Short mmCIF file of N, CA and C and ligand atoms in Angstrom, two decimals:
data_model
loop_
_atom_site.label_atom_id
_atom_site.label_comp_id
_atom_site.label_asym_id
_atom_site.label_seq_id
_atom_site.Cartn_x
_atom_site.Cartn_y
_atom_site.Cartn_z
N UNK A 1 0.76 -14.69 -3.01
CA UNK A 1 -0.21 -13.80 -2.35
C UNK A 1 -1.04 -13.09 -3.40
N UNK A 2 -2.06 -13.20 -3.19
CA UNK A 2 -3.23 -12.41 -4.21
C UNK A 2 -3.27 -11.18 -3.49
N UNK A 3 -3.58 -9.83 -5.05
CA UNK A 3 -3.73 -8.89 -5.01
C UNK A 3 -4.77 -8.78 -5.45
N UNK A 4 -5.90 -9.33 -5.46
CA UNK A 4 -7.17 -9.10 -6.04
C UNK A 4 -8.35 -8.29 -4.61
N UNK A 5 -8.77 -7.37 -4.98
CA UNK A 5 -9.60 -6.30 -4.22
C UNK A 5 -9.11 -5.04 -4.25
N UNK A 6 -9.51 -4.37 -3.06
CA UNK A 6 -9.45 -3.13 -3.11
C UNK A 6 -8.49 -2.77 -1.88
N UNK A 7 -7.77 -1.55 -2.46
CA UNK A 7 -6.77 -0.69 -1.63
C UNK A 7 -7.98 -0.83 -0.39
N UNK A 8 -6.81 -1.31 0.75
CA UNK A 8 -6.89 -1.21 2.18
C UNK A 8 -6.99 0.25 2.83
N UNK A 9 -6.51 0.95 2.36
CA UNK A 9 -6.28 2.60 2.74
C UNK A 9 -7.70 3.09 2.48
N UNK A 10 -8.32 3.37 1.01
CA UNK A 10 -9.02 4.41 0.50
C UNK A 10 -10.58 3.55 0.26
N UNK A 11 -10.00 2.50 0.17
CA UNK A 11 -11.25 1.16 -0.69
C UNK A 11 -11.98 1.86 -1.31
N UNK A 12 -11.35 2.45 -2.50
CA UNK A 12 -11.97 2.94 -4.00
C UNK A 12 -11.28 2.40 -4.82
N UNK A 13 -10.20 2.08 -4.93
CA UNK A 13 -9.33 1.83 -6.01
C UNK A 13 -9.05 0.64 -5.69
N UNK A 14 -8.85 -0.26 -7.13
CA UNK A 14 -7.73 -1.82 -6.46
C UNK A 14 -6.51 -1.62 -6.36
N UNK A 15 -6.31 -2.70 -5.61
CA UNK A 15 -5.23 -2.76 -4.95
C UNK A 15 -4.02 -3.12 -6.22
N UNK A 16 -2.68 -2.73 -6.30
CA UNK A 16 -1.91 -2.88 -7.17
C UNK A 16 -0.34 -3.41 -6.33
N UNK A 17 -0.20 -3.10 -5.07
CA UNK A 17 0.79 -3.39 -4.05
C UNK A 17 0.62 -3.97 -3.00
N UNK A 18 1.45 -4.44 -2.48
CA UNK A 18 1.09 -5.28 -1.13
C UNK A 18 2.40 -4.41 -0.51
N UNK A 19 2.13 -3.90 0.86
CA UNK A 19 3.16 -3.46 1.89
C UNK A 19 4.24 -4.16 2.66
N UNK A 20 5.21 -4.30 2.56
CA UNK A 20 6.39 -4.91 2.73
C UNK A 20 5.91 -5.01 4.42
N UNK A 21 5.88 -3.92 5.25
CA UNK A 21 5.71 -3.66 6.70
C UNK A 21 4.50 -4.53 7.36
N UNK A 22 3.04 -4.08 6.02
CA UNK A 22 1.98 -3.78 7.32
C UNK A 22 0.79 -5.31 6.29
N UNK A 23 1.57 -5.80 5.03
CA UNK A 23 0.88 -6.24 4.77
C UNK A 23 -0.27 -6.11 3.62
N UNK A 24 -0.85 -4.87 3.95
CA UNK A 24 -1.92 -3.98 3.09
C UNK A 24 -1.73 -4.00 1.79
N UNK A 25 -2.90 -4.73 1.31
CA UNK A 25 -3.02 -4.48 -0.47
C UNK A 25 -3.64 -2.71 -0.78
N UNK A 26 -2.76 -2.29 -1.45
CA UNK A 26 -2.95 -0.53 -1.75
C UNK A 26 -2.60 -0.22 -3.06
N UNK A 27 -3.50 0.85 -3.29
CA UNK A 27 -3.80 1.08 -4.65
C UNK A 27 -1.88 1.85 -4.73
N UNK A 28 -1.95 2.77 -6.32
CA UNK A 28 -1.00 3.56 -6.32
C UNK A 28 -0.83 4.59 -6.16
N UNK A 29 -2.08 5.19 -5.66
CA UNK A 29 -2.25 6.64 -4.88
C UNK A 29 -1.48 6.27 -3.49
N UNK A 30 -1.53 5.15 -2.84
CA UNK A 30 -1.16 4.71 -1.62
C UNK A 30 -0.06 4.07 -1.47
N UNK A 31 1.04 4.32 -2.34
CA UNK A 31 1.85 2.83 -2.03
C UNK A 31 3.41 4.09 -2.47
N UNK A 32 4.07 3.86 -1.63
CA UNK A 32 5.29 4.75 -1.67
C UNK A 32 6.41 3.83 -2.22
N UNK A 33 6.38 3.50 -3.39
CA UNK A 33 7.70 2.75 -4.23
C UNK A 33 9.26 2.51 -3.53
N UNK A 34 9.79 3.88 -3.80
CA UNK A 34 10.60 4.39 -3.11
C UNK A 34 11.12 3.42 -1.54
N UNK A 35 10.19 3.39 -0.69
CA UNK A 35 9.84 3.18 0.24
C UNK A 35 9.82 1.64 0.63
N UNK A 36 8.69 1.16 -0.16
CA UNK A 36 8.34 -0.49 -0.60
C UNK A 36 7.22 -0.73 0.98
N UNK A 37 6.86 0.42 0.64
CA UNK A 37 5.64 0.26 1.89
C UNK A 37 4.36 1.66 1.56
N UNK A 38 3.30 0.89 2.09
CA UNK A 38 2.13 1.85 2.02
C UNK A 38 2.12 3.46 2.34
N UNK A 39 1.27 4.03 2.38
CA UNK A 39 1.50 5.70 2.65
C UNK A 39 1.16 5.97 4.38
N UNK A 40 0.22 4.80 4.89
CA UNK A 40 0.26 4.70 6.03
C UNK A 40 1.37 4.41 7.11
N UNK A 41 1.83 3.15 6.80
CA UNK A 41 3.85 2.70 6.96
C UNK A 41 4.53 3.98 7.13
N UNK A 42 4.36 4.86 5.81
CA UNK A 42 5.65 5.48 5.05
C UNK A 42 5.51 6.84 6.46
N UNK A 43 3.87 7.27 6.52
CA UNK A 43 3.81 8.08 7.70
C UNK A 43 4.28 8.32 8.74
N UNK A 44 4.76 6.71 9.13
CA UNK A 44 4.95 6.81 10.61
C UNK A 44 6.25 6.70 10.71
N UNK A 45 7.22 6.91 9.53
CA UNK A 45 8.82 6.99 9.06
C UNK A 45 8.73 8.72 8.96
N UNK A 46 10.13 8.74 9.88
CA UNK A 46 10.40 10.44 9.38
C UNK A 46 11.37 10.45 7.89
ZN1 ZN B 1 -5.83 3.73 -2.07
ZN1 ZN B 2 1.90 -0.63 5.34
#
């Protein structure tokens, strides 16, 4: 899977992760490690 473009979330930054859940290539302002899913994903987790 290519990571080439831009974070799905913010589309300012490239993308450096792909989301385990939702799919989404996301920068690292956006991508919850921890988690192994985007900040959008990670939101909708309490
Ligand atoms: Zn982003
Ligand atoms: Zn996601």
């Amino acid at each position: 899977m290519s990571l080439t473009g831009l974070c799905q979330v913010c589309e300012a930054a490239t993308a450096d992760h792909a989301c385990d859940r939702c799919g989404r290539a996301v920068c690292d302002d956006h991508w919850n490690g921890s988690a192994r899913a985007c900040s959008a994903c990670d939101a909708g987790r309490s």
